Amino acid sequence: MTAEDQLATIRRASNIRSYGVIKSIMGSGIIDSLPLRVRCECALSTCEEIIEVSLHQRRELRRNYPRGFIVIQSHADLSQDMPLYKADTFAVVEKPQFTEKVTDL
Ligand SMILES: [Zn+2]
């Protein structure tokens, strides 16, 4: 496992932590259509990309692909990442070296 791979898991963990903060602030008043910004969960050390997904959409993605990483399409490393889902601007990929499942809001 490379340091870059590690970066992807750090970014994903940080996205999930920030959702926890949102949830604790909004409580039961949480709005599904809320547009959210997700840090690209790729392994590129120079990446600063932000992906816009709604809260509802993100919850579905995590539920359907608990091992997935949400990345800008061009940031997927197709030599090793397995594409699971494609949207207009982003994709969800699975990295075979990471088997950990994550849960979201
Ligand atoms: Zn990226």
GROMACS .gro file of N, CA, C and O and ligand atoms in nm:
model
  421
    1MET      N    1   0.084  -0.120   0.000
    1MET     CA    2   0.000   0.000   0.000
    1MET      C    3   0.088   0.125   0.000
    1MET      O    4   0.182   0.135   0.076
    2THR      N    5   0.056   0.219  -0.086
    2THR     CA    6   0.139   0.340  -0.098
    2THR      C    7   0.085   0.453  -0.010
    2THR      O    8  -0.029   0.448   0.038
    3ALA      N    9   0.167   0.554   0.008
    3ALA     CA   10   0.125   0.672   0.083
    3ALA      C   11   0.008   0.740   0.014
    3ALA      O   12  -0.080   0.796   0.078
    4GLU      N   13   0.006   0.736  -0.119
    4GLU     CA   14  -0.103   0.797  -0.195
    4GLU      C   15  -0.235   0.723  -0.167
    4GLU      O   16  -0.338   0.785  -0.148
    5ASP      N   17  -0.228   0.590  -0.163
    5ASP     CA   18  -0.347   0.512  -0.131
    5ASP      C   19  -0.401   0.553   0.006
    5ASP      O   20  -0.521   0.567   0.026
    6GLN      N   21  -0.308   0.569   0.099
    6GLN     CA   22  -0.343   0.608   0.234
    6GLN      C   23  -0.419   0.741   0.233
    6GLN      O   24  -0.513   0.760   0.309
    7LEU      N   25  -0.376   0.830   0.145
    7LEU     CA   26  -0.438   0.961   0.132
    7LEU      C   27  -0.587   0.948   0.099
    7LEU      O   28  -0.671   1.023   0.151
    8ALA      N   29  -0.621   0.853   0.014
    8ALA     CA   30  -0.761   0.833  -0.024
    8ALA      C   31  -0.844   0.798   0.099
    8ALA      O   32  -0.953   0.850   0.118
    9THR      N   33  -0.792   0.711   0.185
    9THR     CA   34  -0.870   0.673   0.303
    9THR      C   35  -0.878   0.787   0.403
    9THR      O   36  -0.979   0.805   0.470
   10ILE      N   37  -0.772   0.867   0.410
   10ILE     CA   38  -0.775   0.983   0.500
   10ILE      C   39  -0.881   1.082   0.453
   10ILE      O   40  -0.958   1.135   0.533
   11ARG      N   41  -0.888   1.104   0.322
   11ARG     CA   42  -0.988   1.198   0.268
   11ARG      C   43  -1.130   1.146   0.292
   11ARG      O   44  -1.219   1.222   0.327
   12ARG      N   45  -1.148   1.017   0.271
   12ARG     CA   46  -1.282   0.962   0.292
   12ARG      C   47  -1.321   0.972   0.439
   12ARG      O   48  -1.433   1.012   0.472
   13ALA      N   49  -1.228   0.940   0.528
   13ALA     CA   50  -1.257   0.949   0.671
   13ALA      C   51  -1.291   1.091   0.710
   13ALA      O   52  -1.381   1.115   0.791
   14SER      N   53  -1.222   1.188   0.651
   14SER     CA   54  -1.248   1.327   0.685
   14SER      C   55  -1.385   1.371   0.633
   14SER      O   56  -1.458   1.445   0.701
   15ASN      N   57  -1.426   1.323   0.516
   15ASN     CA   58  -1.562   1.350   0.467
   15ASN      C   59  -1.666   1.295   0.563
   15ASN      O   60  -1.763   1.363   0.596
   16ILE      N   61  -1.645   1.173   0.608
   16ILE     CA   62  -1.743   1.110   0.695
   16ILE      C   63  -1.751   1.183   0.830
   16ILE      O   64  -1.858   1.204   0.884
   17ARG      N   65  -1.636   1.224   0.881
   17ARG     CA   66  -1.635   1.302   1.005
   17ARG      C   67  -1.713   1.430   0.990
   17ARG      O   68  -1.789   1.469   1.077
   18SER      N   69  -1.695   1.498   0.877
   18SER     CA   70  -1.764   1.626   0.859
   18SER      C   71  -1.915   1.607   0.848
   18SER      O   72  -1.992   1.693   0.889
   19TYR      N   73  -1.959   1.493   0.795
   19TYR     CA   74  -2.104   1.467   0.791
   19TYR      C   75  -2.157   1.451   0.933
   19TYR      O   76  -2.267   1.493   0.964
   20GLY      N   77  -2.077   1.388   1.016
   20GLY     CA   78  -2.116   1.371   1.156
   20GLY      C   79  -2.139   1.505   1.221
   20GLY      O   80  -2.232   1.525   1.299
   21VAL      N   81  -2.053   1.601   1.189
   21VAL     CA   82  -2.066   1.736   1.244
   21VAL      C   83  -2.195   1.800   1.194
   21VAL      O   84  -2.271   1.857   1.272
   22ILE      N   85  -2.221   1.787   1.064
   22ILE     CA   86  -2.344   1.842   1.006
   22ILE      C   87  -2.466   1.783   1.076
   22ILE      O   88  -2.559   1.853   1.114
   23LYS      N   89  -2.463   1.654   1.095
   23LYS     CA   90  -2.576   1.586   1.158
   23LYS      C   91  -2.597   1.636   1.300
   23LYS      O   92  -2.710   1.659   1.344
   24SER      N   93  -2.488   1.653   1.373
   24SER     CA   94  -2.502   1.696   1.512
   24SER      C   95  -2.555   1.839   1.518
   24SER      O   96  -2.622   1.877   1.613
   25ILE      N   97  -2.527   1.919   1.418
   25ILE     CA   98  -2.578   2.057   1.415
   25ILE      C   99  -2.726   2.059   1.376
   25ILE      O  100  -2.807   2.126   1.437
   26MET      N  101  -2.760   1.981   1.272
   26MET     CA  102  -2.895   1.989   1.217
   26MET      C  103  -2.995   1.896   1.287
   26MET      O  104  -3.115   1.917   1.279
   27GLY      N  105  -2.945   1.794   1.352
   27GLY     CA  106  -3.033   1.703   1.423
   27GLY      C  107  -3.137   1.643   1.333
   27GLY      O  108  -3.109   1.605   1.220
   28SER      N  109  -3.263   1.639   1.380
   28SER     CA  110  -3.370   1.578   1.302
   28SER      C  111  -3.418   1.672   1.192
   28SER      O  112  -3.498   1.633   1.107
   29GLY      N  113  -3.370   1.795   1.190
   29GLY     CA  114  -3.411   1.891   1.087
   29GLY      C  115  -3.327   1.880   0.962
   29GLY      O  116  -3.329   1.968   0.877
   30ILE      N  117  -3.254   1.772   0.950
   30ILE     CA  118  -3.163   1.757   0.837
   30ILE      C  119  -3.242   1.746   0.706
   30ILE      O  120  -3.346   1.680   0.699
   31ILE      N  121  -3.197   1.817   0.606
   31ILE     CA  122  -3.270   1.828   0.479
   31ILE      C  123  -3.200   1.746   0.372
   31ILE      O  124  -3.083   1.770   0.341
   32ASP      N  125  -3.272   1.650   0.315
   32ASP     CA  126  -3.212   1.557   0.219
   32ASP      C  127  -3.158   1.623   0.093
   32ASP      O  128  -3.064   1.575   0.032
   33SER      N  129  -3.224   1.733   0.052
   33SER     CA  130  -3.182   1.795  -0.073
   33SER      C  131  -3.065   1.892  -0.052
   33SER      O  132  -3.018   1.954  -0.146
   34LEU      N  133  -3.021   1.903   0.070
   34LEU     CA  134  -2.909   1.992   0.102
   34LEU      C  135  -2.789   1.960   0.012
   34LEU      O  136  -2.741   1.848   0.009
   35PRO      N  137  -2.743   2.061  -0.064
   35PRO     CA  138  -2.625   2.034  -0.147
   35PRO      C  139  -2.502   2.028  -0.058
   35PRO      O  140  -2.483   2.114   0.027
   36LEU      N  141  -2.424   1.928  -0.076
   36LEU     CA  142  -2.308   1.911   0.011
   36LEU      C  143  -2.182   1.908  -0.072
   36LEU      O  144  -2.184   1.871  -0.188
   37ARG      N  145  -2.075   1.946  -0.010
   37ARG     CA  146  -1.948   1.939  -0.079
   37ARG      C  147  -1.867   1.828  -0.017
   37ARG      O  148  -1.853   1.821   0.103
   38VAL      N  149  -1.818   1.744  -0.104
   38VAL     CA  150  -1.739   1.631  -0.060
   38VAL      C  151  -1.599   1.647  -0.116
   38VAL      O  152  -1.582   1.680  -0.234
   39ARG      N  153  -1.504   1.628  -0.034
   39ARG     CA  154  -1.365   1.628  -0.077
   39ARG      C  155  -1.345   1.508  -0.168
   39ARG      O  156  -1.387   1.398  -0.133
   40CYS      N  157  -1.283   1.528  -0.284
   40CYS     CA  158  -1.251   1.416  -0.373
   40CYS      C  159  -1.169   1.313  -0.295
   40CYS      O  160  -1.072   1.347  -0.228
   41GLU      N  161  -1.211   1.189  -0.303
   41GLU     CA  162  -1.147   1.083  -0.223
   41GLU      C  163  -1.047   1.003  -0.305
   41GLU      O  164  -1.037   0.881  -0.294
   42CYS      N  165  -0.976   1.073  -0.392
   42CYS     CA  166  -0.877   1.006  -0.476
   42CYS      C  167  -0.743   0.995  -0.404
   42CYS      O  168  -0.728   1.036  -0.289
   43ALA      N  169  -0.645   0.940  -0.473
   43ALA     CA  170  -0.514   0.916  -0.414
   43ALA      C  171  -0.407   1.012  -0.466
   43ALA      O  172  -0.289   0.993  -0.441
   44LEU      N  173  -0.449   1.116  -0.540
   44LEU     CA  174  -0.351   1.209  -0.596
   44LEU      C  175  -0.309   1.311  -0.490
   44LEU      O  176  -0.394   1.379  -0.433
   45SER      N  177  -0.180   1.323  -0.468
   45SER     CA  178  -0.134   1.408  -0.358
   45SER      C  179  -0.165   1.556  -0.384
   45SER      O  180  -0.178   1.633  -0.290
   46THR      N  181  -0.178   1.597  -0.510
   46THR     CA  182  -0.201   1.737  -0.540
   46THR      C  183  -0.350   1.772  -0.551
   46THR      O  184  -0.384   1.887  -0.575
   47CYS      N  185  -0.437   1.676  -0.535
   47CYS     CA  186  -0.579   1.699  -0.559
   47CYS      C  187  -0.641   1.793  -0.455
   47CYS      O  188  -0.621   1.776  -0.336
   48GLU      N  189  -0.715   1.893  -0.505
   48GLU     CA  190  -0.789   1.984  -0.418
   48GLU      C  191  -0.935   1.988  -0.459
   48GLU      O  192  -1.007   2.082  -0.426
   49GLU      N  193  -0.979   1.891  -0.537
   49GLU     CA  194  -1.113   1.897  -0.597
   49GLU      C  195  -1.224   1.876  -0.494
   49GLU      O  196  -1.208   1.802  -0.398
   50ILE      N  197  -1.335   1.944  -0.521
   50ILE     CA  198  -1.454   1.933  -0.438
   50ILE      C  199  -1.566   1.879  -0.528
   50ILE      O  200  -1.579   1.920  -0.643
   51ILE      N  201  -1.643   1.786  -0.477
   51ILE     CA  202  -1.753   1.726  -0.554
   51ILE      C  203  -1.884   1.765  -0.487
   51ILE      O  204  -1.897   1.754  -0.365
   52GLU      N  205  -1.981   1.811  -0.568
   52GLU     CA  206  -2.111   1.849  -0.513
   52GLU      C  207  -2.207   1.732  -0.522
   52GLU      O  208  -2.235   1.683  -0.631
   53VAL      N  209  -2.258   1.689  -0.410
   53VAL     CA  210  -2.362   1.586  -0.408
   53VAL      C  211  -2.464   1.628  -0.304
   53VAL      O  212  -2.431   1.700  -0.210
   54SER      N  213  -2.588   1.585  -0.322
   54SER     CA  214  -2.687   1.616  -0.218
   54SER      C  215  -2.669   1.515  -0.105
   54SER      O  216  -2.609   1.409  -0.122
   55LEU      N  217  -2.724   1.552   0.008
   55LEU     CA  218  -2.717   1.465   0.124
   55LEU      C  219  -2.780   1.329   0.092
   55LEU      O  220  -2.725   1.224   0.124
   56HIS      N  221  -2.894   1.334   0.026
   56HIS     CA  222  -2.965   1.212  -0.010
   56HIS      C  223  -2.880   1.124  -0.102
   56HIS      O  224  -2.865   1.003  -0.080
   57GLN      N  225  -2.823   1.189  -0.203
   57GLN     CA  226  -2.741   1.118  -0.299
   57GLN      C  227  -2.621   1.052  -0.230
   57GLN      O  228  -2.586   0.937  -0.257
   58ARG      N  229  -2.559   1.126  -0.143
   58ARG     CA  230  -2.440   1.073  -0.076
   58ARG      C  231  -2.475   0.955   0.012
   58ARG      O  232  -2.403   0.856   0.018
   59ARG      N  233  -2.589   0.965   0.081
   59ARG     CA  234  -2.631   0.855   0.167
   59ARG      C  235  -2.654   0.729   0.084
   59ARG      O  236  -2.612   0.620   0.121
   60GLU      N  237  -2.718   0.747  -0.033
   60GLU     CA  238  -2.742   0.632  -0.122
   60GLU      C  239  -2.611   0.571  -0.170
   60GLU      O  240  -2.596   0.448  -0.174
   61LEU      N  241  -2.517   0.656  -0.205
   61LEU     CA  242  -2.388   0.607  -0.254
   61LEU      C  243  -2.316   0.524  -0.148
   61LEU      O  244  -2.264   0.417  -0.176
   62ARG      N  245  -2.317   0.574  -0.026
   62ARG     CA  246  -2.247   0.502   0.081
   62ARG      C  247  -2.319   0.371   0.114
   62ARG      O  248  -2.256   0.271   0.146
   63ARG      N  249  -2.450   0.376   0.105
   63ARG     CA  250  -2.528   0.256   0.135
   63ARG      C  251  -2.504   0.149   0.026
   63ARG      O  252  -2.483   0.033   0.056
   64ASN      N  253  -2.506   0.193  -0.099
   64ASN     CA  254  -2.489   0.099  -0.209
   64ASN      C  255  -2.345   0.053  -0.226
   64ASN      O  256  -2.320  -0.058  -0.273
   65TYR      N  257  -2.252   0.141  -0.193
   65TYR     CA  258  -2.110   0.109  -0.214
   65TYR      C  259  -2.030   0.138  -0.088
   65TYR      O  260  -1.950   0.233  -0.083
   66PRO      N  261  -2.049   0.058   0.016
   66PRO     CA  262  -1.984   0.088   0.144
   66PRO      C  263  -1.831   0.083   0.138
   66PRO      O  264  -1.764   0.137   0.225
   67ARG      N  265  -1.778   0.021   0.035
   67ARG     CA  266  -1.632   0.019   0.020
   67ARG      C  267  -1.586   0.122  -0.083
   67ARG      O  268  -1.469   0.124  -0.120
   68GLY      N  269  -1.677   0.206  -0.130
   68GLY     CA  270  -1.647   0.296  -0.240
   68GLY      C  271  -1.575   0.423  -0.198
   68GLY      O  272  -1.582   0.468  -0.084
   69PHE      N  273  -1.508   0.481  -0.295
   69PHE     CA  274  -1.447   0.613  -0.281
   69PHE      C  275  -1.511   0.703  -0.385
   69PHE      O  276  -1.519   0.667  -0.503
   70ILE      N  277  -1.557   0.822  -0.342
   70ILE     CA  278  -1.620   0.917  -0.434
   70ILE      C  279  -1.510   1.006  -0.491
   70ILE      O  280  -1.443   1.078  -0.416
   71VAL      N  281  -1.491   0.998  -0.622
   71VAL     CA  282  -1.380   1.071  -0.685
   71VAL      C  283  -1.426   1.143  -0.813
   71VAL      O  284  -1.522   1.101  -0.877
   72ILE      N  285  -1.355   1.250  -0.847
   72ILE     CA  286  -1.369   1.310  -0.980
   72ILE      C  287  -1.334   1.201  -1.081
   72ILE      O  288  -1.237   1.128  -1.062
   73GLN      N  289  -1.416   1.191  -1.187
   73GLN     CA  290  -1.396   1.077  -1.279
   73GLN      C  291  -1.253   1.060  -1.326
   73GLN      O  292  -1.200   0.949  -1.328
   74SER      N  293  -1.190   1.170  -1.363
   74SER     CA  294  -1.054   1.159  -1.418
   74SER      C  295  -0.950   1.126  -1.311
   74SER      O  296  -0.835   1.100  -1.342
   75HIS      N  297  -0.991   1.127  -1.183
   75HIS     CA  298  -0.895   1.097  -1.077
   75HIS      C  299  -0.895   0.949  -1.039
   75HIS      O  300  -0.818   0.908  -0.953
   76ALA      N  301  -0.983   0.872  -1.100
   76ALA     CA  302  -0.981   0.729  -1.073
   76ALA      C  303  -0.854   0.670  -1.134
   76ALA      O  304  -0.813   0.709  -1.242
   77ASP      N  305  -0.792   0.580  -1.064
   77ASP     CA  306  -0.673   0.512  -1.116
   77ASP      C  307  -0.719   0.379  -1.175
   77ASP      O  308  -0.733   0.279  -1.105
   78LEU      N  309  -0.743   0.384  -1.306
   78LEU     CA  310  -0.808   0.268  -1.368
   78LEU      C  311  -0.717   0.146  -1.378
   78LEU      O  312  -0.761   0.038  -1.414
   79SER      N  313  -0.590   0.163  -1.342
   79SER     CA  314  -0.502   0.046  -1.341
   79SER      C  315  -0.534  -0.042  -1.221
   79SER      O  316  -0.501  -0.160  -1.219
   80GLN      N  317  -0.597   0.014  -1.119
   80GLN     CA  318  -0.630  -0.067  -1.002
   80GLN      C  319  -0.771  -0.045  -0.946
   80GLN      O  320  -0.825  -0.132  -0.880
   81ASP      N  321  -0.828   0.074  -0.970
   81ASP     CA  322  -0.960   0.102  -0.913
   81ASP      C  323  -1.069   0.034  -0.995
   81ASP      O  324  -1.063   0.032  -1.117
   82MET      N  325  -1.168  -0.020  -0.926
   82MET     CA  326  -1.280  -0.083  -0.995
   82MET      C  327  -1.398   0.014  -0.995
   82MET      O  328  -1.447   0.050  -0.888
   83PRO      N  329  -1.443   0.058  -1.113
   83PRO     CA  330  -1.555   0.152  -1.117
   83PRO      C  331  -1.684   0.085  -1.072
   83PRO      O  332  -1.717  -0.025  -1.118
   84LEU      N  333  -1.757   0.151  -0.983
   84LEU     CA  334  -1.883   0.095  -0.933
   84LEU      C  335  -2.002   0.175  -0.983
   84LEU      O  336  -2.110   0.122  -1.001
   85TYR      N  337  -1.980   0.305  -1.002
   85TYR     CA  338  -2.090   0.395  -1.034
   85TYR      C  339  -2.034   0.517  -1.104
   85TYR      O  340  -1.926   0.563  -1.070
   86LYS      N  341  -2.111   0.570  -1.201
   86LYS     CA  342  -2.068   0.690  -1.271
   86LYS      C  343  -2.179   0.793  -1.274
   86LYS      O  344  -2.292   0.762  -1.310
   87ALA      N  345  -2.148   0.916  -1.237
   87ALA     CA  346  -2.241   1.027  -1.252
   87ALA      C  347  -2.179   1.124  -1.352
   87ALA      O  348  -2.078   1.094  -1.412
   88ASP      N  349  -2.241   1.242  -1.370
   88ASP     CA  350  -2.190   1.338  -1.468
   88ASP      C  351  -2.046   1.380  -1.436
   88ASP      O  352  -1.961   1.383  -1.523
   89THR      N  353  -2.025   1.416  -1.313
   89THR     CA  354  -1.895   1.474  -1.279
   89THR      C  355  -1.807   1.384  -1.194
   89THR      O  356  -1.688   1.405  -1.184
   90PHE      N  357  -1.869   1.287  -1.130
   90PHE     CA  358  -1.787   1.206  -1.038
   90PHE      C  359  -1.815   1.057  -1.060
   90PHE      O  360  -1.905   1.019  -1.134
   91ALA      N  361  -1.736   0.977  -0.995
   91ALA     CA  362  -1.754   0.833  -1.002
   91ALA      C  363  -1.732   0.776  -0.862
   91ALA      O  364  -1.676   0.842  -0.774
   92VAL      N  365  -1.780   0.655  -0.841
   92VAL     CA  366  -1.749   0.583  -0.719
   92VAL      C  367  -1.666   0.462  -0.760
   92VAL      O  368  -1.703   0.388  -0.851
   93VAL      N  369  -1.551   0.448  -0.698
   93VAL     CA  370  -1.463   0.336  -0.732
   93VAL      C  371  -1.432   0.256  -0.606
   93VAL      O  372  -1.437   0.307  -0.494
   94GLU      N  373  -1.400   0.132  -0.629
   94GLU     CA  374  -1.356   0.048  -0.518
   94GLU      C  375  -1.207   0.023  -0.536
   94GLU      O  376  -1.160   0.000  -0.647
   95LYS      N  377  -1.135   0.030  -0.427
   95LYS     CA  378  -0.991   0.002  -0.432
   95LYS      C  379  -0.970  -0.136  -0.370
   95LYS      O  380  -0.999  -0.155  -0.252
   96PRO      N  381  -0.921  -0.229  -0.450
   96PRO     CA  382  -0.911  -0.367  -0.401
   96PRO      C  383  -0.827  -0.382  -0.275
   96PRO      O  384  -0.848  -0.473  -0.196
   97GLN      N  385  -0.734  -0.288  -0.253
   97GLN     CA  386  -0.648  -0.300  -0.135
   97GLN      C  387  -0.717  -0.253  -0.008
   97GLN      O  388  -0.665  -0.272   0.102
   98PHE      N  389  -0.836  -0.190  -0.022
   98PHE     CA  390  -0.908  -0.146   0.097
   98PHE      C  391  -1.042  -0.218   0.107
   98PHE      O  392  -1.130  -0.198   0.024
   99THR      N  393  -1.057  -0.300   0.208
   99THR     CA  394  -1.180  -0.377   0.221
   99THR      C  395  -1.272  -0.320   0.330
   99THR      O  396  -1.378  -0.372   0.354
  100GLU      N  397  -1.227  -0.214   0.396
  100GLU     CA  398  -1.306  -0.156   0.504
  100GLU      C  399  -1.436  -0.098   0.450
  100GLU      O  400  -1.437  -0.032   0.347
  101LYS      N  401  -1.547  -0.126   0.521
  101LYS     CA  402  -1.675  -0.068   0.483
  101LYS      C  403  -1.702   0.054   0.569
  101LYS      O  404  -1.674   0.053   0.689
  102VAL      N  405  -1.753   0.159   0.506
  102VAL     CA  406  -1.783   0.279   0.582
  102VAL      C  407  -1.932   0.306   0.582
  102VAL      O  408  -2.002   0.269   0.488
  103THR      N  409  -1.980   0.368   0.686
  103THR     CA  410  -2.120   0.408   0.691
  103THR      C  411  -2.128   0.557   0.710
  103THR      O  412  -2.038   0.620   0.765
  104ASP      N  413  -2.237   0.612   0.663
  104ASP     CA  414  -2.255   0.755   0.661
  104ASP      C  415  -2.377   0.792   0.745
  104ASP      O  416  -2.430   0.709   0.816
  105LEU      N  417  -2.425   0.912   0.731
  105LEU     CA  418  -2.543   0.958   0.804
  105LEU      C  419  -2.660   0.861   0.790
  105LEU      O  420  -2.684   0.813   0.682
  106ZN      ZN  421  -0.904   1.387  -0.669
   0.00000   0.00000   0.00000
